[in-house]
Amino acid sequence: PGCCVTLAQKDSSEYSETANTGPIAAAALAGTLALASTLQPPRRPRRRLDARSRHSQAAISQRSSQSKVRLHAVAITKPDTHNRVYSYMKLENGLQAIVGSDPECDKAGAALCVNVGMCHERKDLPGLAHFLEHMLFTGTEKYPKEGEFSEYIQQNGGMSNAYTACYFTNYMFDVKPEALEPALDRFSRFFFEPKLTKDCTEREINAVDSEFQGGVTEPWWRYIGIINDSANPEHPFHVAVGNNKVLLEDPKERGIDLYDEMTKLYNDTYSANGMTVCVFGKESTAELEEIVRQKFTPVSNKGWTMPVGDAVSDKPAFLPKEWNRYLLQTPVKDIKEFTFSWVIPYQADLWRSKPTAYISHLLGHEGTGSIVAALKDLGLISGCYVGNGAWLEGAFSLLNVTFDLTDEGLSQLDVIGQHFWAYLGMLQSSPPEKRIFDEMAKLNEIQFKFAADGQAFDLCPNIALGIVKGLPPSEALAGGSILYDYDPAAISSLLAQMTLDTVRVGHQAKRVADQCTDTDSSYESPLKYNEIPAEWRQSWTEALGNAEVFGLRLPKENPFVPEDLSLKPLPKAGSPKEPVRLQCANMQPVSTIFHRQDDTFRQPKATISFTIYTPFPMSSVENHVCAEMWCDVVSEALNEYAYDAAMAGVNYSLGLQSGAIGLSVGGFNDKLPVLLDAVMEKMRSMVEAPEMLYNICADAYLDEIRNMAFRSQPYNQCTMRFNELTARGSVFPSYKKYEAFQQIKREDLNNMASKLFEQCHVEVLSVGNIVAEEVQSLASSLVKGLQLKQPLAVLPEKAEAALPKGSTVWTLPSTDEDSPNHAVFVRMQLADSVKTDMMLNLVSAVLSSKFFEDLRTKQQLGYIVGMQNSRSSKFDYLVAVVQTEFPPDFVRGQINDFMDQHFKFIEETLDDEEFNTCLQGLLSDLKMKPKNLGEEFGRFAGAFAERTYDFSRRERAIEFIESDACSLDAFKTFVREELKPAARMYNQVNKVLAKEDKPLPEDGKIPVDPEPLRKWTNHQEVVEEFQKSAEWVVLNNQVEA
């Protein structure tokens, strides 16, 4: 627990659960690894379904005053789709709380946000606040055992995490509803009786250092290092994760007791009046209020107030002359960006009018007449995103406009700037247009009204953070998305501040490496500050107000604003709880349609997914690359048209999914057929790839696969190699795609639709506010629109390999020459069944927290440490991963020692109480209902993609867990007779960076490998030989007539 680093993992079939594998995805490890995406910078996502706001809120009940509690009759704005009832209270100690009651709740949770962060620590002890966050997890007076909280949470079906930002720190957990009160009893004591165990000091500093090392090559953390160096030394603002040097070595040399400074920070600043807690449970609001009162009243109110905005200091956070420069950066990954960035007044207080929302909407617009569309037409950029300072904000805000460059764009930065400043000048020279604001406000209101509900683990910290940042309780979540007031003066005032004299221009690309002769003080990333070139200033000044010359204009009315938000009548017999197969007469090559009309969430939304099986993409790696590129070019060609749809909550996705063409549309069902028709027309009509679009897509595709092949985290490399070894017919490794791409020409994409759809098979999955006849009609439209004719008699084969018996170590060098880490990834493989899957879930429930506590917390082997179970189409796995700076063979030995000792613990020591706790936690997870249409669709999508159509597997798993067959004795027998003898694969990635490993502990030694251990050290030769001799299990590839 405790996190200030993120894992950014790209969506790729190379990591897809349906594409193979048995590897554990990053998301599945999130709780165990304690990774928090909260701290990633906000980037506008690629087109995806339901990509808009997920904010939620609920109505609040009015209650009379209670002793030591101030209750406020506040009606909290919530989406119509939420069943949860909320109430707001303020304890006598000043702590604020929002509780959410849902009698049908199947996952409870809580979060506490405190207005203390990095900027409140001593500036000469960077990382102290983050270190404090870690130390709070080392036990409390009532629960002194280290790791007890995390173990309790995990064994009761939950997960926990925390993150430290510049001006606040957020702690959160979820758990089965029955365990909420005991979990809160443990959690609340972090904030009034933590042990802050002194003996843990050096160990937790090492944990912080591991997080720091994990970000050394990541673009976001390198940016953070530069922002930190850019700050005015006389302003309190700074940002730092911390590491061994600044938290351990330097303080010792200076005679500073870091532990005393950490406890002082806690005692001085963690005050009830700066805290907000949010709790979700199945109890009534009155009962939840009473629990909060009992648990959090002991938190001390120290009267500490944390200024924000201009009140933080009378000095600027960044000196204007220092900010107004041209910053060059050399990235580790293949990134090419050009950025305009402004420091602006702190915006949180302007939550009602949100002037930056209007400006960001227009600067980042991608429709006809926009900057993005014009620059793409010139082939200079592949994308654009407009963002703020995310968790850096508190004393100030940032407004960043970043262009993703093509190779051509690298030499045309002046032209890009001319377009940007011409458009910005147009906005500055005329008053804001109310029609644009009104359309934004209407769309935001519709999105909020029908916002999907979410899980406690996500919503609770968002609600708590909203209050800490100054939202009134009534708008704790609505305040982040609704546009309440039109304030043209505020918009114009902000635009007037965005000048050439206040901007920082940034450019990062590998081609500027020779110019980057300086480094930042945190991550040593190469950089160089120059003055903004005089010729740029002149040409950009001349461009101001000349939007017409560059073909730029404001967007027209959005044609995709939903008009029909009515709900379809439900079938008289009711809607089945699982998708049912529909008739597909005279619809070849569509032979399988599964549909479920929503009767649970009752939103005017739907998702329809078409999977088009065709032999072409997997017939060769070259054809695979051509198919992926073709999907990208089609999407790029549709970008201007589909952008309006995305803004209105109607989305599509097109791409390869495990070797098949995946086409999905989703969002407000009113306009889904219109968007689908447009996508199909473009797919069929694009006989040749337009040169400009091809160049844009090729540039972005090349960077993407090159980063994946040569800049992936070591533990992700383990997964990629395992997939390459054991999956057939679903994926090609990124390094092979990189090699193949070098031979691809634009002409290779000619007539791609004919090649893909000459012979194919189509399956459809539909969920939402849509009736069966409409789904059948859309399927028929697909056949006609794509001119599909000849069906496949049998689908292209996909298969998964059984691992060789015994144990195998496959050691390969890292493909990232700059990574300081090794990785060891262990997989134990068993044939899939409901029983095996559930037994491995129980093994994970019993051991995962112990694994984390032992290998990460105590042994400090690395930051990315986790044990979990995983399932592919044909196999179940127990997996363990450690990314480390210690020698990998030593770490492998420590993993083995843990498994030996704890498998023995299960066989000989595990008692009924702990087993039943874990069993009930698993049962609670299995019984958890989806919170929205997206989650429900996701539950069906796996069985649909695997072509088992086994939509009732979860129910059978519940039956097994509740049966006598799932007893402690049966569990012990499973571990002894099935798990311990299971085939075991160690994927080991060794760093190539010339940096010494961490020294072994005093009693540490690299074990001697046993004789039966199979050792592989080659790459492609191993894959080729294994795939010839392996036992392959073929997935269902039969086509029903």
XYZ file of C-alpha atoms in Angstrom, residues 219-231 239 318 323 327-330 504 508 519-523 525-529:
32
model
C 7.841 10.618 -19.807
C 5.409 11.845 -17.152
C 7.898 11.579 -14.300
C 10.625 13.208 -16.351
C 8.191 16.063 -16.954
C 7.602 16.217 -13.200
C 11.327 16.538 -12.595
C 11.522 19.465 -15.011
C 8.485 21.188 -13.471
C 10.118 20.826 -10.064
C 13.319 22.459 -11.280
C 11.316 25.215 -12.972
C 9.673 26.367 -9.747
C 7.093 18.023 -6.426
C 7.236 30.201 -11.520
C 8.835 30.179 -17.644
C 12.342 23.896 -23.512
C 13.974 21.036 -25.389
C 13.784 17.477 -24.010
C 15.197 14.132 -25.092
C 6.399 28.106 -22.369
C 10.648 16.711 -27.012
C 19.739 17.510 -17.101
C 17.029 17.886 -14.489
C 17.992 17.293 -10.871
C 15.500 14.477 -10.194
C 15.592 12.045 -13.114
C 16.632 13.610 -18.150
C 18.469 15.532 -20.890
C 17.110 19.021 -21.557
C 18.020 22.503 -22.661
C 16.390 25.895 -22.142
